[in-house]
Amino acid sequence: MTVAVLFGAQSFEHEISVVSAIALKKVLKSDIVYIFCDYYRNFYLIPTDKITSKRFSSGEYKKDKLLYLKQGGFYAKKMLGEEKIMFDVMINLVHGMDGEDGKLSSMLDFFGVPYIGPRMEGSCISYNKLFTKLYAKEVGVNVLDYQVLRKGSGASIKIAYPFIVKPLRLGSSIGIGIVKEEKELAYALDVAFEFDDSVLIEPFISGVKEYNLAGCKTDMFHFSIIEEPQKDEFLDFDKKYLDFSRTKRVNEAALDIKAEEGIRDAFMKLYDPLFLGALIRCDFFVIDGMTYLNEINPIPGSMANYLFDDFDRIIKNLSKWLPKSITIPKEYRYINSIQAAKGK
Amino acid sequence: MTVAVLFGAQSFEHEISVVSAIALKKVLKSDIVYIFCDYYRNFYLIPTDKITSKRFSSGEYKKDKLLYLKQGGFYAKKMLGEEKIMFDVMINLVHGMDGEDGKLSSMLDFFGVPYIGPRMEGSCISYNKLFTKLYAKEVGVNVLDYQVLRKGSGASIKIAYPFIVKPLRLGSSIGIGIVKEEKELAYALDVAFEFDDSVLIEPFISGVKEYNLAGCKTDMFHFSIIEEPQKDEFLDFDKKYLDFSRTKRVNEAALDIKAEEGIRDAFMKLYDPLFLGALIRCDFFVIDGMTYLNEINPIPGSMANYLFDDFDRIIKNLSKWLPKSITIPKEYRYINSIQAAKGK
C-alpha cells in the first residue's frame, strides 16, 4: 500500500505538521508519498528519502515538483501532458488552519481523493470550541461551563476566577492564558483576541486530571491506550510541539475500569458518525468520577501513533472504511421538461 | 464592477442553480462572468451572452473554455501559458451540496478568491439541520422541538403525530415528508433515508404562518421585505424550483411591528458574525406571537433578489465588506532553533 501524507499549509501549526510528517516515516510500514503544502498554499512532491525539516525552513522544497490539485487527485506537469501522483490513500496531516478547519477535507472530497482525516462537518465542529461544546452536550458528553466573548462586546464575564481564556478557533494552546485574578484579564484577552475575534472562557480547575484517548472506527472501534499526559498547569505550545515528534509508546494512565469505560463511552458518542474516516484523539477531564470533554483533536500530532500498539495496521484497516459520498444523479429533468414544453 | 457567478456543481439542486444564475442576469447591473461547475466538478467559462439552460442540459457547455482553480483564482490554458479570469468578486450561487455544505467556500478561501457567500462554518451549521438547531438555541433564537434518527438505529420516535421527516442535510424540500399517522411512517423514513443516513423529525403544525427575511451586514444590516410565501402544506421541490427563477418583487407580509421586529431581531442574532460576507434568507414561523427559526438558506434561490428594492446596490456594497482571513506569519522558528542547537 502507498500512503500519501499531506502536511504543512497556512497554519500556525505548519511547523508542527512538518515534524509530524517526518515522524510518520518511522512508524508507517507502507510506502510514503509526501505532499507538502507551503505557507503560500502551493503543493509540492517531496522525495521521501530526502525529507528533513531543513528542506522546508530553507526553502529548498521549491526545487521539488510543483503539484496541482484537480478532479481525481494531485498532478505534476510533464514535458508533454501531466502525471498523476499515485497512492492508495492520503493522510491529512495538516494541523490547525487549512487542515483541521475543513478546508483541505472539502477540497479532497470535491476532487475525489480518498483520505484519512475528519470530513468537513467534523472539522467545523471540532475546530470551533463553541460548536464542540454544543455538539458534545447534544450527544450526551459532559463539558465544562463556558462563555463566548466577542471582541469589543464589553459583555461581563460570568465565569468565576480562575478561568482559562482561549481563542475560539485554532488548536495547540496558541493564545491560551490562565486568568487567576482580574488584573490578569486584560492581557489574556489581548493575547487571545490576536488569534480570533471571539474567545471562549472556561473555569480553570487546578490539578485536574487529563486523559487522552485516540481511536477510530472500521467495522468496530479501535482504541489506543489511555494516556495521562504530563502537565505543567497546561501544555503550552512549546511543550506540545515537542510532543508532536513522538514515536515512542507512552505509559498507560492508572485508571479504574469504570473511569476507563466512561472515557471510551464518551469517545464513541463523539466519534460516530461525525468522525468516520478519521483517527482522532479526544482529551478528557475526570472530575469527581465524571468524564468531561476538553477537546477533540481530529488530526492529532503525528496521528497519536505513540498511543497505539500497532499503528500501521490500524491505518491500513481504516483506509478500507472511509465514508462514501452521496451520488447525485446527473440529469436535467426540469430543464428538459421546460424545453419540451416550449417546443410544443 | 465585474461579478463572477459560480453555479451548478454536484448537487441535487444543480438545475436550480442554473436557473438561479440565469435569473441574476436580469437583476445585476454589473458585468457578469459566468463560471459553471458541471456534475463532474469541472469548471467552465460560459459566455454571458450565450447563457441558456439548454447549453447545460445539452452538454454544449463542454465546448466552452475549461478552467482550473489554483492560487489566486480561476485560470484558462492558452497556447502559451495561461490566462486568469478577471473579476472583482464572485457570487457563490451553488445551491445544496458543494455550494451550501462548505466545499466551495473552503476552496475559494484556500485559493484566495473574494466571494459573496457563506464561509465554511456558516455553511456547515446551516446545511446540517441538527447543527442549525443547536446554534439557534445558543444565540437565543427559538426552534421547534426535534429528534435526530439514525438509519437502522431502531430508536423510538418521541415527537407526537403529525410530524415532518427531513433528511438531516440537503435543502429545497428534497426527501421531506409529512407523517400524519403511524402507517405513513415507514414510507417517509425510506424516502428521507435515501438522501441521508440521518433524518430530523419535527412537529408538523398545520396552517402555521411562515415568513421569509433576507439580508446581509456591511457597516450596518440591510434587510429585505418580509415575505409570506404561498404554501400548499409545504413547498415541494417542484414549487421551489419555479420560485428560483423569480426576479419580480413580491408582496410584503402583513405583520404588526412587534412581529416584524421579532423576526429581524432573530435574523441579526443568527447572522452576526457567522454569516458575514453572505446574503442569506432565514425562514421563520410565528406561533402565538413567538418567532421560531425554520431554516437558514445561506445561498437563497436567485439570491432572494425579488425581496429587495435595490438588489444590485446591496451586492455592490456587500462586496466591500467581505470578512478577512487571519494572516499566518510565514516562519520556521522552531525548526530553525532546533537546527541552530544541532549546529552547536
mmCIF file of N, CA and C in Angstrom, chain B residues 282-343:
data_model
loop_
_atom_site.group_PDB
_atom_site.id
_atom_site.type_symbol
_atom_site.label_atom_id
_atom_site.label_comp_id
_atom_site.label_asym_id
_atom_site.label_seq_id
_atom_site.Cartn_x
_atom_site.Cartn_y
_atom_site.Cartn_z
ATOM 1 N N CYS B 282 -33.515 33.784 5.942
ATOM 2 C CA CYS B 282 -33.959 32.941 7.048
ATOM 3 C C CYS B 282 -35.463 32.796 6.962
ATOM 4 N N ASP B 283 -35.922 31.572 7.170
ATOM 5 C CA ASP B 283 -37.357 31.303 7.125
ATOM 6 C C ASP B 283 -37.827 31.034 8.552
ATOM 7 N N PHE B 284 -38.815 31.798 8.952
ATOM 8 C CA PHE B 284 -39.306 31.720 10.335
ATOM 9 C C PHE B 284 -40.765 31.292 10.379
ATOM 10 N N PHE B 285 -41.141 30.697 11.506
ATOM 11 C CA PHE B 285 -42.544 30.511 11.842
ATOM 12 C C PHE B 285 -42.891 31.535 12.918
ATOM 13 N N VAL B 286 -44.116 32.024 12.894
ATOM 14 C CA VAL B 286 -44.592 32.795 14.049
ATOM 15 C C VAL B 286 -45.769 32.028 14.642
ATOM 16 N N ILE B 287 -45.605 31.617 15.897
ATOM 17 C CA ILE B 287 -46.620 30.812 16.591
ATOM 18 C C ILE B 287 -46.941 31.496 17.905
ATOM 19 N N ASP B 288 -48.195 31.871 18.079
ATOM 20 C CA ASP B 288 -48.630 32.563 19.303
ATOM 21 C C ASP B 288 -47.728 33.764 19.610
ATOM 22 N N GLY B 289 -47.404 34.501 18.570
ATOM 23 C CA GLY B 289 -46.607 35.721 18.751
ATOM 24 C C GLY B 289 -45.118 35.489 18.963
ATOM 25 N N MET B 290 -44.701 34.224 18.970
ATOM 26 C CA MET B 290 -43.276 33.903 19.171
ATOM 27 C C MET B 290 -42.650 33.548 17.810
ATOM 28 N N THR B 291 -41.401 33.984 17.626
ATOM 29 C CA THR B 291 -40.676 33.703 16.391
ATOM 30 C C THR B 291 -39.847 32.437 16.538
ATOM 31 N N TYR B 292 -39.973 31.534 15.583
ATOM 32 C CA TYR B 292 -39.178 30.295 15.578
ATOM 33 C C TYR B 292 -38.410 30.211 14.264
ATOM 34 N N LEU B 293 -37.150 29.805 14.340
ATOM 35 C CA LEU B 293 -36.401 29.593 13.103
ATOM 36 C C LEU B 293 -36.846 28.291 12.463
ATOM 37 N N ASN B 294 -37.171 28.334 11.181
ATOM 38 C CA ASN B 294 -37.402 27.100 10.438
ATOM 39 C C ASN B 294 -36.088 26.665 9.796
ATOM 40 N N GLU B 295 -35.567 27.493 8.895
ATOM 41 C CA GLU B 295 -34.260 27.146 8.340
ATOM 42 C C GLU B 295 -33.514 28.374 7.854
ATOM 43 N N ILE B 296 -32.202 28.202 7.721
ATOM 44 C CA ILE B 296 -31.337 29.249 7.197
ATOM 45 C C ILE B 296 -30.931 28.830 5.794
ATOM 46 N N ASN B 297 -31.182 29.683 4.812
ATOM 47 C CA ASN B 297 -30.710 29.436 3.441
ATOM 48 C C ASN B 297 -29.525 30.353 3.187
ATOM 49 N N PRO B 298 -28.323 29.837 3.282
ATOM 50 C CA PRO B 298 -27.169 30.735 3.164
ATOM 51 C C PRO B 298 -26.902 31.158 1.721
ATOM 52 N N ILE B 299 -27.503 30.442 0.755
ATOM 53 C CA ILE B 299 -27.435 30.846 -0.658
ATOM 54 C C ILE B 299 -28.853 30.700 -1.214
ATOM 55 N N PRO B 300 -29.706 31.687 -0.936
ATOM 56 C CA PRO B 300 -31.109 31.523 -1.353
ATOM 57 C C PRO B 300 -31.255 31.551 -2.861
ATOM 58 N N GLY B 301 -32.339 30.957 -3.357
ATOM 59 C CA GLY B 301 -32.617 30.899 -4.792
ATOM 60 C C GLY B 301 -32.547 32.284 -5.417
ATOM 61 N N SER B 302 -31.791 32.388 -6.502
ATOM 62 C CA SER B 302 -31.515 33.657 -7.201
ATOM 63 C C SER B 302 -31.231 34.786 -6.201
ATOM 64 N N MET B 303 -30.571 34.418 -5.111
ATOM 65 C CA MET B 303 -30.126 35.346 -4.066
ATOM 66 C C MET B 303 -31.278 36.174 -3.464
ATOM 67 N N ALA B 304 -32.498 35.632 -3.528
ATOM 68 C CA ALA B 304 -33.669 36.319 -2.962
ATOM 69 C C ALA B 304 -33.772 37.753 -3.473
ATOM 70 N N ASN B 305 -33.281 37.961 -4.695
ATOM 71 C CA ASN B 305 -33.263 39.338 -5.252
ATOM 72 C C ASN B 305 -34.644 39.975 -5.255
ATOM 73 N N TYR B 306 -35.681 39.141 -5.418
ATOM 74 C CA TYR B 306 -37.062 39.625 -5.527
ATOM 75 C C TYR B 306 -37.595 40.178 -4.208
ATOM 76 N N LEU B 307 -36.827 40.001 -3.146
ATOM 77 C CA LEU B 307 -37.259 40.544 -1.849
ATOM 78 C C LEU B 307 -36.655 41.926 -1.582
ATOM 79 N N PHE B 308 -35.770 42.370 -2.485
ATOM 80 C CA PHE B 308 -35.067 43.636 -2.235
ATOM 81 C C PHE B 308 -35.505 44.729 -3.215
ATOM 82 N N ASP B 309 -35.452 45.960 -2.735
ATOM 83 C CA ASP B 309 -35.742 47.118 -3.582
ATOM 84 C C ASP B 309 -34.598 47.384 -4.551
ATOM 85 N N ASP B 310 -33.375 47.308 -4.006
ATOM 86 C CA ASP B 310 -32.232 47.611 -4.861
ATOM 87 C C ASP B 310 -31.156 46.548 -4.662
ATOM 88 N N PHE B 311 -31.436 45.401 -5.243
ATOM 89 C CA PHE B 311 -30.583 44.239 -5.069
ATOM 90 C C PHE B 311 -29.153 44.508 -5.556
ATOM 91 N N ASP B 312 -29.038 45.135 -6.698
ATOM 92 C CA ASP B 312 -27.719 45.378 -7.291
ATOM 93 C C ASP B 312 -26.837 46.223 -6.363
ATOM 94 N N ARG B 313 -27.421 47.250 -5.771
ATOM 95 C CA ARG B 313 -26.663 48.130 -4.874
ATOM 96 C C ARG B 313 -26.186 47.364 -3.633
ATOM 97 N N ILE B 314 -27.040 46.483 -3.126
ATOM 98 C CA ILE B 314 -26.676 45.707 -1.929
ATOM 99 C C ILE B 314 -25.511 44.764 -2.225
ATOM 100 N N ILE B 315 -25.555 44.137 -3.381
ATOM 101 C CA ILE B 315 -24.456 43.239 -3.766
ATOM 102 C C ILE B 315 -23.147 44.028 -3.880
ATOM 103 N N LYS B 316 -23.218 45.192 -4.510
ATOM 104 C CA LYS B 316 -22.016 46.029 -4.643
ATOM 105 C C LYS B 316 -21.477 46.422 -3.275
ATOM 106 N N ASN B 317 -22.374 46.812 -2.398
ATOM 107 C CA ASN B 317 -21.997 47.228 -1.049
ATOM 108 C C ASN B 317 -21.369 46.048 -0.278
ATOM 109 N N LEU B 318 -22.057 44.909 -0.315
ATOM 110 C CA LEU B 318 -21.576 43.731 0.415
ATOM 111 C C LEU B 318 -20.184 43.298 -0.057
ATOM 112 N N SER B 319 -19.923 43.468 -1.346
ATOM 113 C CA SER B 319 -18.623 43.032 -1.890
ATOM 114 C C SER B 319 -17.462 43.821 -1.270
ATOM 115 N N LYS B 320 -17.781 44.965 -0.655
ATOM 116 C CA LYS B 320 -16.728 45.756 0.002
ATOM 117 C C LYS B 320 -16.584 45.400 1.474
ATOM 118 N N TRP B 321 -17.402 44.477 1.963
ATOM 119 C CA TRP B 321 -17.378 44.132 3.394
ATOM 120 C C TRP B 321 -17.186 42.635 3.622
ATOM 121 N N LEU B 322 -16.346 42.049 2.833
ATOM 122 C CA LEU B 322 -16.126 40.605 2.995
ATOM 123 C C LEU B 322 -15.180 40.349 4.165
ATOM 124 N N PRO B 323 -15.430 39.296 4.935
ATOM 125 C CA PRO B 323 -14.553 39.022 6.083
ATOM 126 C C PRO B 323 -13.125 38.723 5.637
ATOM 127 N N LYS B 324 -12.193 39.185 6.423
ATOM 128 C CA LYS B 324 -10.774 38.942 6.117
ATOM 129 C C LYS B 324 -10.326 37.658 6.813
ATOM 130 N N SER B 325 -9.486 36.906 6.136
ATOM 131 C CA SER B 325 -8.899 35.729 6.785
ATOM 132 C C SER B 325 -7.759 36.179 7.689
ATOM 133 N N ILE B 326 -7.511 35.408 8.701
ATOM 134 C CA ILE B 326 -6.377 35.652 9.596
ATOM 135 C C ILE B 326 -5.077 35.403 8.816
ATOM 136 N N THR B 327 -4.060 36.226 9.068
ATOM 137 C CA THR B 327 -2.787 36.051 8.365
ATOM 138 C C THR B 327 -1.809 35.285 9.253
ATOM 139 N N ILE B 328 -1.225 34.263 8.705
ATOM 140 C CA ILE B 328 -0.294 33.428 9.459
ATOM 141 C C ILE B 328 1.124 33.875 9.132
ATOM 142 N N PRO B 329 1.938 34.189 10.141
ATOM 143 C CA PRO B 329 3.322 34.567 9.850
ATOM 144 C C PRO B 329 4.072 33.380 9.240
ATOM 145 N N LYS B 330 4.748 33.640 8.144
ATOM 146 C CA LYS B 330 5.479 32.569 7.471
ATOM 147 C C LYS B 330 6.862 32.455 8.092
ATOM 148 N N GLU B 331 7.012 31.548 9.016
ATOM 149 C CA GLU B 331 8.297 31.448 9.703
ATOM 150 C C GLU B 331 8.567 29.999 10.094
ATOM 151 N N TYR B 332 9.857 29.717 10.317
ATOM 152 C CA TYR B 332 10.278 28.390 10.762
ATOM 153 C C TYR B 332 11.064 28.565 12.054
ATOM 154 N N ARG B 333 10.386 29.122 13.050
ATOM 155 C CA ARG B 333 11.031 29.467 14.312
ATOM 156 C C ARG B 333 11.560 28.224 15.044
ATOM 157 N N TYR B 334 10.680 27.232 15.195
ATOM 158 C CA TYR B 334 11.084 26.034 15.949
ATOM 159 C C TYR B 334 12.139 25.233 15.203
ATOM 160 N N ILE B 335 11.871 25.030 13.927
ATOM 161 C CA ILE B 335 12.809 24.221 13.156
ATOM 162 C C ILE B 335 14.161 24.915 13.095
ATOM 163 N N ASN B 336 14.163 26.231 12.892
ATOM 164 C CA ASN B 336 15.437 26.960 12.871
ATOM 165 C C ASN B 336 16.167 26.860 14.211
ATOM 166 N N SER B 337 15.414 26.932 15.301
ATOM 167 C CA SER B 337 16.092 26.875 16.604
ATOM 168 C C SER B 337 16.655 25.480 16.866
ATOM 169 N N ILE B 338 15.949 24.462 16.368
ATOM 170 C CA ILE B 338 16.471 23.092 16.502
ATOM 171 C C ILE B 338 17.732 22.928 15.651
ATOM 172 N N GLN B 339 17.668 23.457 14.428
ATOM 173 C CA GLN B 339 18.839 23.387 13.546
ATOM 174 C C GLN B 339 20.031 24.094 14.200
ATOM 175 N N ALA B 340 19.750 25.248 14.790
ATOM 176 C CA ALA B 340 20.816 26.021 15.430
ATOM 177 C C ALA B 340 21.428 25.237 16.585
ATOM 178 N N ALA B 341 20.568 24.594 17.379
ATOM 179 C CA ALA B 341 21.039 23.813 18.529
ATOM 180 C C ALA B 341 21.903 22.642 18.059
ATOM 181 N N LYS B 342 21.485 22.012 16.952
ATOM 182 C CA LYS B 342 22.246 20.885 16.397
ATOM 183 C C LYS B 342 23.631 21.341 15.932
ATOM 184 N N GLY B 343 23.676 22.547 15.414
ATOM 185 C CA GLY B 343 24.913 23.072 14.848
ATOM 186 C C GLY B 343 25.954 23.438 15.900
#
